[in-house]
PDB file of C-alpha atoms in Angstrom:
ATOM      1  CA  LEU A 533      98.208 114.260  80.908  1.00  0.00           C
ATOM      2  CA  GLU A 534      99.765 114.870  77.452  1.00  0.00           C
ATOM      3  CA  VAL A 535     102.723 116.149  78.403  1.00  0.00           C
ATOM      4  CA  VAL A 536     105.131 118.041  75.048  1.00  0.00           C
ATOM      5  CA  THR A 537     109.029 118.748  75.681  1.00  0.00           C
ATOM      6  CA  SER A 538     110.146 121.507  73.078  1.00  0.00           C
ATOM      7  CA  GLU A 539     113.637 121.803  71.541  1.00  0.00           C
ATOM      8  CA  PRO A 540     115.710 123.731  73.644  1.00  0.00           C
ATOM      9  CA  PHE A 541     116.862 126.849  73.891  1.00  0.00           C
ATOM     10  CA  GLU A 542     119.101 129.694  75.688  1.00  0.00           C
ATOM     11  CA  ALA A 543     117.913 131.793  78.439  1.00  0.00           C
ATOM     12  CA  GLY A 544     116.994 135.644  77.282  1.00  0.00           C
ATOM     13  CA  GLN A 545     116.364 134.731  73.773  1.00  0.00           C
ATOM     14  CA  ASN A 546     114.023 136.541  72.079  1.00  0.00           C
ATOM     15  CA  GLY A 547     111.373 136.015  70.283  1.00  0.00           C
ATOM     16  CA  ILE A 548     111.077 132.149  70.542  1.00  0.00           C
ATOM     17  CA  VAL A 549     107.946 129.637  68.995  1.00  0.00           C
ATOM     18  CA  VAL A 550     106.330 126.667  71.136  1.00  0.00           C
ATOM     19  CA  ARG A 551     105.359 124.700  68.201  1.00  0.00           C
ATOM     20  CA  LEU A 552     103.071 121.469  70.525  1.00  0.00           C
ATOM     21  CA  PRO A 553     102.410 119.403  67.583  1.00  0.00           C
ATOM     22  CA  ALA A 554      99.065 117.246  67.034  1.00  0.00           C
ATOM     23  CA  PRO A 555      97.353 115.602  70.263  1.00  0.00           C
ATOM     24  CA  ASP A 556      98.590 112.132  70.020  1.00  0.00           C
ATOM     25  CA  VAL A 557      96.323 110.236  71.975  1.00  0.00           C
ATOM     26  CA  PHE A 558      93.400 107.417  71.992  1.00  0.00           C
ATOM     27  CA  ALA A 559      90.509 108.338  70.440  1.00  0.00           C
ATOM     28  CA  GLU A 560      88.657 106.058  73.173  1.00  0.00           C
ATOM     29  CA  VAL A 561      90.110 103.401  75.882  1.00  0.00           C
ATOM     30  CA  ARG A 562      87.541 100.059  76.421  1.00  0.00           C
ATOM     31  CA  GLY A 563      88.343  97.827  78.225  1.00  0.00           C
ATOM     32  CA  ARG A 564      86.599  94.880  81.320  1.00  0.00           C
ATOM     33  CA  VAL A 565      87.757  94.181  85.402  1.00  0.00           C
ATOM     34  CA  LEU A 566      87.993  90.931  85.396  1.00  0.00           C
ATOM     35  CA  GLY A 567      88.502  88.682  89.234  1.00  0.00           C
ATOM     36  CA  PRO A 568      91.086  85.801  89.213  1.00  0.00           C
ATOM     37  CA  ASP A 569      87.759  83.042  88.212  1.00  0.00           C
ATOM     38  CA  GLY A 570      87.088  85.446  84.021  1.00  0.00           C
ATOM     39  CA  ARG A 571      84.397  86.409  85.888  1.00  0.00           C
ATOM     40  CA  ALA A 572      83.687  90.561  85.473  1.00  0.00           C
ATOM     41  CA  VAL A 573      83.777  92.658  88.438  1.00  0.00           C
ATOM     42  CA  SER A 574      81.054  95.817  89.406  1.00  0.00           C
ATOM     43  CA  GLY A 575      81.670  99.194  90.901  1.00  0.00           C
ATOM     44  CA  VAL A 576      85.146  99.048  90.364  1.00  0.00           C
ATOM     45  CA  ALA A 577      86.893 103.232  90.856  1.00  0.00           C
ATOM     46  CA  LEU A 578      89.689 103.930  87.370  1.00  0.00           C
ATOM     47  CA  GLU A 579      91.448 105.956  87.262  1.00  0.00           C
ATOM     48  CA  LEU A 580      93.442 107.660  84.759  1.00  0.00           C
ATOM     49  CA  PHE A 581      96.287 108.951  85.595  1.00  0.00           C
ATOM     50  CA  ARG A 582     100.518 110.697  84.419  1.00  0.00           C
ATOM     51  CA  PRO A 583     103.273 109.618  86.650  1.00  0.00           C
ATOM     52  CA  MET A 584     105.472 113.219  86.241  1.00  0.00           C
ATOM     53  CA  ALA A 585     108.279 112.295  89.205  1.00  0.00           C
ATOM     54  CA  ASP A 586     109.187 109.409  91.032  1.00  0.00           C
ATOM     55  CA  VAL A 587     112.630 110.278  93.232  1.00  0.00           C
ATOM     56  CA  THR A 588     114.186 107.449  95.257  1.00  0.00           C
ATOM     57  CA  ALA A 589     116.700 109.391  98.503  1.00  0.00           C
ATOM     58  CA  ARG A 590     118.569 107.427 101.000  1.00  0.00           C
ATOM     59  CA  VAL A 591     117.713 110.043 104.560  1.00  0.00           C
ATOM     60  CA  PHE A 592     118.641 108.310 107.779  1.00  0.00           C
ATOM     61  CA  GLY A 593     116.887 105.099 109.087  1.00  0.00           C
ATOM     62  CA  GLY A 594     116.159 103.763 105.060  1.00  0.00           C
ATOM     63  CA  ARG A 595     115.647 105.384 101.620  1.00  0.00           C
ATOM     64  CA  SER A 596     112.254 108.129 100.787  1.00  0.00           C
ATOM     65  CA  ARG A 597     110.431 107.430  97.677  1.00  0.00           C
ATOM     66  CA  VAL A 598     107.945 110.562  96.978  1.00  0.00           C
ATOM     67  CA  VAL A 599     105.982 110.245  92.691  1.00  0.00           C
ATOM     68  CA  MET A 600     104.234 112.836  92.155  1.00  0.00           C
ATOM     69  CA  SER A 601     101.257 112.986  89.462  1.00  0.00           C
ATOM     70  CA  GLU A 602      98.993 114.117  87.182  1.00  0.00           C
ATOM     71  CA  PHE A 603      95.134 112.789  87.686  1.00  0.00           C
ATOM     72  CA  GLY A 604      91.994 112.801  84.647  1.00  0.00           C
ATOM     73  CA  ALA A 605      89.182 111.690  84.420  1.00  0.00           C
ATOM     74  CA  VAL A 606      87.230 108.845  85.933  1.00  0.00           C
ATOM     75  CA  ALA A 607      85.007 105.457  86.577  1.00  0.00           C
ATOM     76  CA  THR A 608      82.785 102.372  87.340  1.00  0.00           C
ATOM     77  CA  SER A 609      83.430  99.749  86.405  1.00  0.00           C
ATOM     78  CA  GLY A 610      80.046  98.404  85.001  1.00  0.00           C
ATOM     79  CA  ALA A 611      78.028  95.501  85.811  1.00  0.00           C
ATOM     80  CA  ASP A 612      79.626  92.986  83.275  1.00  0.00           C
ATOM     81  CA  GLY A 613      83.231  95.142  83.731  1.00  0.00           C
ATOM     82  CA  THR A 614      83.281  97.358  81.393  1.00  0.00           C
ATOM     83  CA  PHE A 615      85.011 101.137  81.359  1.00  0.00           C
ATOM     84  CA  ARG A 616      85.325 103.568  78.766  1.00  0.00           C
ATOM     85  CA  PHE A 617      88.187 106.938  79.003  1.00  0.00           C
ATOM     86  CA  SER A 618      88.095 109.450  76.090  1.00  0.00           C
ATOM     87  CA  ASP A 619      91.351 111.512  75.005  1.00  0.00           C
ATOM     88  CA  VAL A 620      93.960 109.550  76.786  1.00  0.00           C
ATOM     89  CA  PRO A 621      97.585 109.810  76.015  1.00  0.00           C
ATOM     90  CA  ARG A 622      98.229 106.923  73.787  1.00  0.00           C
ATOM     91  CA  THR A 623     102.401 106.825  75.308  1.00  0.00           C
ATOM     92  CA  GLY A 624     102.652 107.750  79.559  1.00  0.00           C
ATOM     93  CA  ALA A 625      98.999 107.430  80.274  1.00  0.00           C
ATOM     94  CA  ALA A 626      97.732 105.368  83.551  1.00  0.00           C
ATOM     95  CA  LEU A 627      95.394 104.467  85.642  1.00  0.00           C
ATOM     96  CA  GLY A 628      94.478 103.399  88.857  1.00  0.00           C
ATOM     97  CA  VAL A 629      92.396 100.533  89.404  1.00  0.00           C
ATOM     98  CA  ARG A 630      90.559 100.509  93.690  1.00  0.00           C
ATOM     99  CA  GLY A 631      87.711  99.280  95.314  1.00  0.00           C
ATOM    100  CA  ASP A 632      85.561  97.937  98.941  1.00  0.00           C
ATOM    101  CA  ASP A 633      86.538  94.187  96.829  1.00  0.00           C
ATOM    102  CA  ILE A 634      89.652  93.992  95.414  1.00  0.00           C
ATOM    103  CA  VAL A 635      93.535  94.302  95.487  1.00  0.00           C
ATOM    104  CA  PRO A 636      94.798  98.053  94.536  1.00  0.00           C
ATOM    105  CA  THR A 637      96.648  97.924  90.826  1.00  0.00           C
ATOM    106  CA  LYS A 638      97.918 100.635  89.331  1.00  0.00           C
ATOM    107  CA  VAL A 639      97.328  99.679  84.727  1.00  0.00           C
ATOM    108  CA  ASP A 640     100.216 101.646  81.705  1.00  0.00           C
ATOM    109  CA  VAL A 641      98.054 102.670  79.401  1.00  0.00           C
ATOM    110  CA  THR A 642      99.140 100.697  75.705  1.00  0.00           C
ATOM    111  CA  ALA A 643      96.194 100.408  73.770  1.00  0.00           C
ATOM    112  CA  ALA A 644      93.117 101.114  73.182  1.00  0.00           C
ATOM    113  CA  GLU A 645      91.485  98.144  73.712  1.00  0.00           C
ATOM    114  CA  LEU A 646      91.723  96.610  78.372  1.00  0.00           C
ATOM    115  CA  GLU A 647      91.202  93.237  80.205  1.00  0.00           C
ATOM    116  CA  ILE A 648      92.529  94.670  83.038  1.00  0.00           C
ATOM    117  CA  GLU A 649      92.829  91.685  85.719  1.00  0.00           C
ATOM    118  CA  VAL A 650      92.405  92.009  89.862  1.00  0.00           C
ATOM    119  CA  ASP A 651      92.608  89.928  92.787  1.00  0.00           C
ATOM    120  CA  LEU A 652      89.895  90.190  95.072  1.00  0.00           C
ATOM    121  CA  ARG A 653      90.474  90.870  98.257  1.00  0.00           C
ATOM    122  CA  CYS A 654      90.078  89.163 101.667  1.00  0.00           C
ATOM    123  CA  HIS A 655      89.741  90.153 104.993  1.00  0.00           C
ATOM    124  CA  PHE A 656      90.686  88.275 108.627  1.00  0.00           C
ATOM    125  CA  GLU A 657      92.609  88.048 111.851  1.00  0.00           C
ATOM    126  CA  VAL A 658      95.149  86.169 113.849  1.00  0.00           C
ATOM    127  CA  VAL A 659      94.173  85.371 117.458  1.00  0.00           C
ATOM    128  CA  LEU A 660      95.974  83.377 119.355  1.00  0.00           C
ATOM    129  CA  ARG A 661      94.506  81.570 122.575  1.00  0.00           C
ATOM    130  CA  GLU A 662      96.880  80.896 125.350  1.00  0.00           C
ATOM    131  CA  PRO A 663      99.915  81.920 125.650  1.00  0.00           C
ATOM    132  CA  VAL A 664      99.784  83.738 123.787  1.00  0.00           C
ATOM    133  CA  GLY A 665     104.268  84.331 123.156  1.00  0.00           C
ATOM    134  CA  ARG A 666     104.330  81.203 121.047  1.00  0.00           C
ATOM    135  CA  PHE A 667     104.448  84.130 118.043  1.00  0.00           C
ATOM    136  CA  ASP A 668     105.390  87.460 117.658  1.00  0.00           C
ATOM    137  CA  ARG A 669     105.078  88.633 113.528  1.00  0.00           C
ATOM    138  CA  ILE A 670     102.937  87.183 110.702  1.00  0.00           C
ATOM    139  CA  GLU A 671     104.134  86.758 106.365  1.00  0.00           C
ATOM    140  CA  VAL A 672     101.509  85.640 103.705  1.00  0.00           C
ATOM    141  CA  ALA A 673     102.238  84.134 100.796  1.00  0.00           C
ATOM    142  CA  ASP A 674     100.382  82.890  97.205  1.00  0.00           C
ATOM    143  CA  GLY A 675     101.490  79.035  96.603  1.00  0.00           C
ATOM    144  CA  ASP A 676     104.248  80.239  94.705  1.00  0.00           C
ATOM    145  CA  GLY A 677     105.957  80.470  98.196  1.00  0.00           C
ATOM    146  CA  GLN A 678     105.983  84.183  97.560  1.00  0.00           C
ATOM    147  CA  GLY A 679     105.596  87.410 100.104  1.00  0.00           C
ATOM    148  CA  LEU A 680     101.594  88.894  99.834  1.00  0.00           C
ATOM    149  CA  ASP A 681     100.921  92.649 100.943  1.00  0.00           C
ATOM    150  CA  LEU A 682      98.977  92.670 104.199  1.00  0.00           C
ATOM    151  CA  MET A 683      97.148  95.978 103.950  1.00  0.00           C
ATOM    152  CA  VAL A 684      95.478  98.125 105.929  1.00  0.00           C
ATOM    153  CA  LEU A 685      92.787 100.365 103.067  1.00  0.00           C
ATOM    154  CA  THR A 686      90.963 103.579 103.965  1.00  0.00           C
ATOM    155  CA  SER A 687      89.349 105.314 101.205  1.00  0.00           C
ATOM    156  CA  GLY A 688      92.061 107.987 100.272  1.00  0.00           C
ATOM    157  CA  SER A 689      95.133 104.969 101.342  1.00  0.00           C
ATOM    158  CA  THR A 690      96.766 102.193 101.205  1.00  0.00           C
ATOM    159  CA  GLN A 691      99.144 100.657 104.282  1.00  0.00           C
ATOM    160  CA  ALA A 692     101.182  97.721 103.693  1.00  0.00           C
ATOM    161  CA  TRP A 693     103.643  95.097 105.200  1.00  0.00           C
ATOM    162  CA  THR A 694     105.115  92.418 104.610  1.00  0.00           C
ATOM    163  CA  ASP A 695     104.004  91.620 108.420  1.00  0.00           C
ATOM    164  CA  VAL A 696     102.884  92.067 110.855  1.00  0.00           C
ATOM    165  CA  GLU A 697     103.144  91.901 114.155  1.00  0.00           C
ATOM    166  CA  LEU A 698     100.857  89.954 117.211  1.00  0.00           C
ATOM    167  CA  VAL A 699      99.984  92.355 119.296  1.00  0.00           C
ATOM    168  CA  GLU A 700      98.759  90.423 122.628  1.00  0.00           C
ATOM    169  CA  GLY A 701      98.217  87.272 120.196  1.00  0.00           C
ATOM    170  CA  ARG A 702      96.139  89.412 117.208  1.00  0.00           C
ATOM    171  CA  SER A 703      96.608  90.486 114.500  1.00  0.00           C
ATOM    172  CA  GLY A 704      93.552  93.497 113.492  1.00  0.00           C
ATOM    173  CA  VAL A 705      92.070  92.718 110.925  1.00  0.00           C
ATOM    174  CA  LEU A 706      93.894  93.321 107.394  1.00  0.00           C
ATOM    175  CA  SER A 707      93.631  92.534 104.590  1.00  0.00           C
ATOM    176  CA  VAL A 708      95.455  89.704 101.683  1.00  0.00           C
ATOM    177  CA  SER A 709      95.026  88.954  98.353  1.00  0.00           C
ATOM    178  CA  SER A 710      92.641  85.839  97.500  1.00  0.00           C
ATOM    179  CA  GLN A 711      96.095  84.745  96.306  1.00  0.00           C
ATOM    180  CA  ALA A 712      96.294  83.925  99.949  1.00  0.00           C
ATOM    181  CA  ARG A 713      97.603  79.856 100.382  1.00  0.00           C
ATOM    182  CA  SER A 714      99.198  80.417 103.931  1.00  0.00           C
ATOM    183  CA  LEU A 715     100.037  81.737 106.373  1.00  0.00           C
ATOM    184  CA  ARG A 716     103.667  82.341 108.469  1.00  0.00           C
ATOM    185  CA  LEU A 717     103.971  82.120 112.055  1.00  0.00           C
ATOM    186  CA  LEU A 718     107.155  84.057 112.980  1.00  0.00           C
ATOM    187  CA  LYS A 719     108.972  83.678 116.834  1.00  0.00           C
ATOM    188  CA  ASP A 720     112.422  86.859 117.344  1.00  0.00           C
ATOM    189  CA  GLY A 721     112.620  86.664 113.224  1.00  0.00           C
ATOM    190  CA  ALA A 722     112.493  83.445 112.818  1.00  0.00           C
ATOM    191  CA  LEU A 723     110.439  81.019 111.401  1.00  0.00           C
ATOM    192  CA  VAL A 724     108.283  78.276 113.372  1.00  0.00           C
ATOM    193  CA  GLY A 725     105.385  77.790 112.091  1.00  0.00           C
ATOM    194  CA  THR A 726     103.349  77.336 109.170  1.00  0.00           C
ATOM    195  CA  LEU A 727      99.177  76.847 108.091  1.00  0.00           C
ATOM    196  CA  ALA A 728      97.380  76.206 106.003  1.00  0.00           C
ATOM    197  CA  LEU A 729      94.868  79.621 104.128  1.00  0.00           C
ATOM    198  CA  ASP A 730      91.344  79.464 102.013  1.00  0.00           C
ATOM    199  CA  LEU A 731      90.186  82.187 102.403  1.00  0.00           C
ATOM    200  CA  ARG A 732      87.208  83.750 101.646  1.00  0.00           C
ATOM    201  CA  PRO A 733      85.617  87.090  99.936  1.00  0.00           C
ATOM    202  CA  GLY A 734      83.389  89.250 102.371  1.00  0.00           C
ATOM    203  CA  ASP A 735      82.923  88.446 106.081  1.00  0.00           C
ATOM    204  CA  VAL A 736      86.738  88.335 108.227  1.00  0.00           C
ATOM    205  CA  ASN A 737      88.474  85.199 108.303  1.00  0.00           C
ATOM    206  CA  ARG A 738      89.533  84.358 112.087  1.00  0.00           C
ATOM    207  CA  ILE A 739      92.390  82.488 113.267  1.00  0.00           C
ATOM    208  CA  GLU A 740      92.165  81.491 116.194  1.00  0.00           C
ATOM    209  CA  LEU A 741      95.667  78.951 117.281  1.00  0.00           C
TER     210      LEU A 741
END
């Protein structure tokens, strides 16, 4: 994952020599994955990568962002939350962090010792009793009132929204950070109600209103 840029040279020039310096790497990177309560989180997949291109452009209907990355070694956190990698570039490398029980995140590799705190993932579904037209969308916020992503995660992708439509009074099963503290209920774009949340990781939390 190391990237080196040579000195410039002119097109058509002969006798060009490109000299690469010795690799500038951490011989070993060790770390632990911890939950919000400081406890070790096992079974988390970590993958080294390096962003190679990150381009945002205006397109019809909004903006589009394309990110291209080069991927490297993978590891899984052990029972005590620990992981290790060898020969990691000192600059430019990052870790993608994913797992069935956590909110996906990424961490830049800036030191040989890393402590990665992750949010646990909670599953929930909102179901409206009749009349179901009282609300048409939902949002979720943390204890500081900041909106949280509402996610649908599969083995190969993550889809995230700031709000989700209620279809026939149901949200479908969604994932959200364990930092969630309030459910915002909307109608025609306006906030019409809030509900305190105390979601538990594991099974689906069913919220009937």
